[in-house]
Tab-separated table of C-alpha atoms in Angstrom:
chain	number	residue	atom	x	y	z
A	1	UNK	CA	94.133	106.237	71.357
A	2	UNK	CA	95.902	104.543	74.230
A	3	UNK	CA	94.584	101.248	75.472
A	4	UNK	CA	96.303	101.546	78.844
A	5	UNK	CA	93.976	102.411	81.726
A	6	UNK	CA	95.281	103.751	85.033
A	7	UNK	CA	93.847	104.193	88.502
A	8	UNK	CA	95.590	105.417	91.639
A	9	UNK	CA	96.955	101.945	92.413
A	10	UNK	CA	96.620	99.903	89.212
A	11	UNK	CA	97.567	99.932	85.564
A	12	UNK	CA	95.567	97.911	83.031
A	13	UNK	CA	97.675	96.974	80.017
A	14	UNK	CA	96.541	95.025	76.964
A	15	UNK	CA	97.774	91.438	77.041
A	16	UNK	CA	100.401	90.971	74.362
A	17	UNK	CA	102.189	87.852	73.136
A	18	UNK	CA	105.019	88.717	75.514
A	19	UNK	CA	102.576	88.010	78.379
A	20	UNK	CA	101.544	84.598	77.074
A	21	UNK	CA	103.248	82.558	79.821
A	22	UNK	CA	101.878	84.827	82.552
A	23	UNK	CA	98.313	84.498	81.274
A	24	UNK	CA	98.733	80.736	80.913
A	25	UNK	CA	99.981	80.474	84.509
A	26	UNK	CA	96.908	82.351	85.747
A	27	UNK	CA	94.487	80.248	83.683
A	28	UNK	CA	95.907	76.913	84.855
A	29	UNK	CA	95.691	77.857	88.538
A	30	UNK	CA	93.346	75.294	90.110
A	31	UNK	CA	90.904	77.902	91.450
A	32	UNK	CA	90.814	80.007	88.300
A	33	UNK	CA	90.419	76.849	86.250
A	34	UNK	CA	87.553	75.628	88.420
A	35	UNK	CA	85.493	78.808	88.358
A	36	UNK	CA	86.350	80.330	84.972
A	37	UNK	CA	87.400	77.446	82.740
A	38	UNK	CA	84.946	74.716	83.771
A	39	UNK	CA	87.967	72.909	85.244
A	40	UNK	CA	89.555	72.493	81.803
A	41	UNK	CA	93.299	72.930	81.472
A	42	UNK	CA	94.116	75.230	78.577
A	43	UNK	CA	97.159	74.289	76.544
A	44	UNK	CA	99.711	76.995	75.856
A	45	UNK	CA	98.619	76.976	72.206
A	46	UNK	CA	95.012	77.674	73.216
A	47	UNK	CA	96.081	80.623	75.366
A	48	UNK	CA	98.227	81.895	72.502
A	49	UNK	CA	95.098	81.846	70.331
A	50	UNK	CA	93.225	83.821	73.020
A	51	UNK	CA	95.991	86.440	73.083
A	52	UNK	CA	95.923	86.749	69.285
A	53	UNK	CA	92.133	87.086	69.320
A	54	UNK	CA	92.363	89.710	72.065
A	55	UNK	CA	94.896	91.720	70.049
A	56	UNK	CA	92.647	91.524	66.974
A	57	UNK	CA	89.659	92.604	69.075
A	58	UNK	CA	91.613	95.633	70.348
A	59	UNK	CA	92.357	96.665	66.770
A	60	UNK	CA	88.866	96.022	65.396
A	61	UNK	CA	86.485	96.543	68.351
A	62	UNK	CA	88.565	98.424	70.954
A	63	UNK	CA	88.035	95.658	73.498
A	64	UNK	CA	89.957	92.641	74.707
A	65	UNK	CA	91.921	91.455	77.734
A	66	UNK	CA	94.091	93.622	79.988
A	67	UNK	CA	96.570	92.523	82.639
A	68	UNK	CA	95.958	94.084	86.053
A	69	UNK	CA	99.294	95.394	87.323
A	70	UNK	CA	100.056	97.133	90.604
A	71	UNK	CA	101.730	100.513	90.154
A	72	UNK	CA	104.084	100.280	93.138
A	73	UNK	CA	105.242	96.668	92.849
A	74	UNK	CA	104.675	96.410	89.076
A	75	UNK	CA	103.250	92.948	89.739
A	76	UNK	CA	100.596	91.380	87.524
A	77	UNK	CA	97.796	90.279	89.811
A	78	UNK	CA	95.227	89.133	87.274
A	79	UNK	CA	93.369	90.178	84.172
A	80	UNK	CA	90.170	91.905	83.157
A	81	UNK	CA	88.380	92.457	79.911
A	82	UNK	CA	85.405	92.061	77.676
A	83	UNK	CA	85.151	88.692	75.964
A	84	UNK	CA	82.666	86.968	73.699
A	85	UNK	CA	81.121	84.121	75.694
A	86	UNK	CA	78.086	81.962	75.004
A	87	UNK	CA	77.095	83.578	71.691
A	88	UNK	CA	75.769	86.640	73.521
A	89	UNK	CA	74.935	89.837	71.625
A	90	UNK	CA	77.531	91.829	73.572
A	91	UNK	CA	80.837	90.787	75.111
A	92	UNK	CA	80.787	89.851	78.791
A	93	UNK	CA	82.978	91.223	81.553
A	94	UNK	CA	85.598	88.820	82.916
A	95	UNK	CA	87.726	89.681	85.959
A	96	UNK	CA	90.319	87.439	87.559
A	97	UNK	CA	92.167	88.894	90.533
A	98	UNK	CA	94.767	86.165	90.859
A	99	UNK	CA	96.572	88.041	93.628
A	100	UNK	CA	93.434	88.084	95.766
A	101	UNK	CA	92.824	84.391	95.086
A	102	UNK	CA	96.405	83.528	96.044
A	103	UNK	CA	96.117	85.504	99.292
A	104	UNK	CA	92.704	83.981	100.023
A	105	UNK	CA	94.066	80.440	99.576
A	106	UNK	CA	96.691	81.170	102.234
A	107	UNK	CA	94.042	82.187	104.752
A	108	UNK	CA	91.400	79.458	104.489
A	109	UNK	CA	89.969	76.935	102.041
A	110	UNK	CA	87.897	78.552	99.354
A	111	UNK	CA	84.123	78.266	99.468
A	112	UNK	CA	82.323	78.056	96.125
A	113	UNK	CA	79.555	80.346	97.402
A	114	UNK	CA	82.068	83.152	97.853
A	115	UNK	CA	83.325	83.002	94.262
A	116	UNK	CA	80.135	82.090	92.479
A	117	UNK	CA	79.326	84.461	89.644
A	118	UNK	CA	75.626	85.007	89.132
A	119	UNK	CA	74.712	86.686	85.882
A	120	UNK	CA	71.277	87.953	85.134
A	121	UNK	CA	69.893	90.393	82.605
A	122	UNK	CA	67.945	91.986	85.469
A	123	UNK	CA	71.051	92.736	87.542
A	124	UNK	CA	72.544	96.208	87.438
A	125	UNK	CA	76.089	96.241	86.101
A	126	UNK	CA	78.849	97.398	88.413
A	127	UNK	CA	80.239	100.887	87.975
A	128	UNK	CA	83.489	99.358	86.644
A	129	UNK	CA	81.637	97.359	84.032
A	130	UNK	CA	79.734	100.460	82.942
A	131	UNK	CA	82.978	102.459	82.748
A	132	UNK	CA	84.623	99.715	80.699
A	133	UNK	CA	81.651	99.553	78.305
A	134	UNK	CA	81.808	103.340	77.909
A	135	UNK	CA	85.581	103.251	77.392
A	136	UNK	CA	85.308	100.824	74.495
A	137	UNK	CA	82.590	103.004	72.975
A	138	UNK	CA	79.384	101.003	73.312
A	139	UNK	CA	76.513	103.275	72.369
A	140	UNK	CA	73.862	101.320	74.228
A	141	UNK	CA	74.210	98.851	77.072
A	142	UNK	CA	71.446	96.643	78.401
């Protein structure tokens, strides 16, 4: 089974130890840090632990973190994946489009309302989240 996912414009590749510095750079970006990391700065060692855990999760559960790479430019613009947060029963979807954030910062100051992530059990999951859950083989999704 291949863990590489492709669309017309993007390639999703599992994050490996070789991508440690790239993932760290994304996670310490001030905007990513503010909205994903509760404004905490992750040390390189902590990110290395995340990468190891992601690789183990790919082997054991068929889920983890993928880099988002453009096909034409072969540029990593962010990451996506399923991750265990908050002691939930099922992993949660995390998406960071660092390229979009970088472009947005050039245009105007960021507004928290535009990036706020509202999660509710009553909300319908996006089609991408459903596809990702199906890809990793979840039998039932609530």
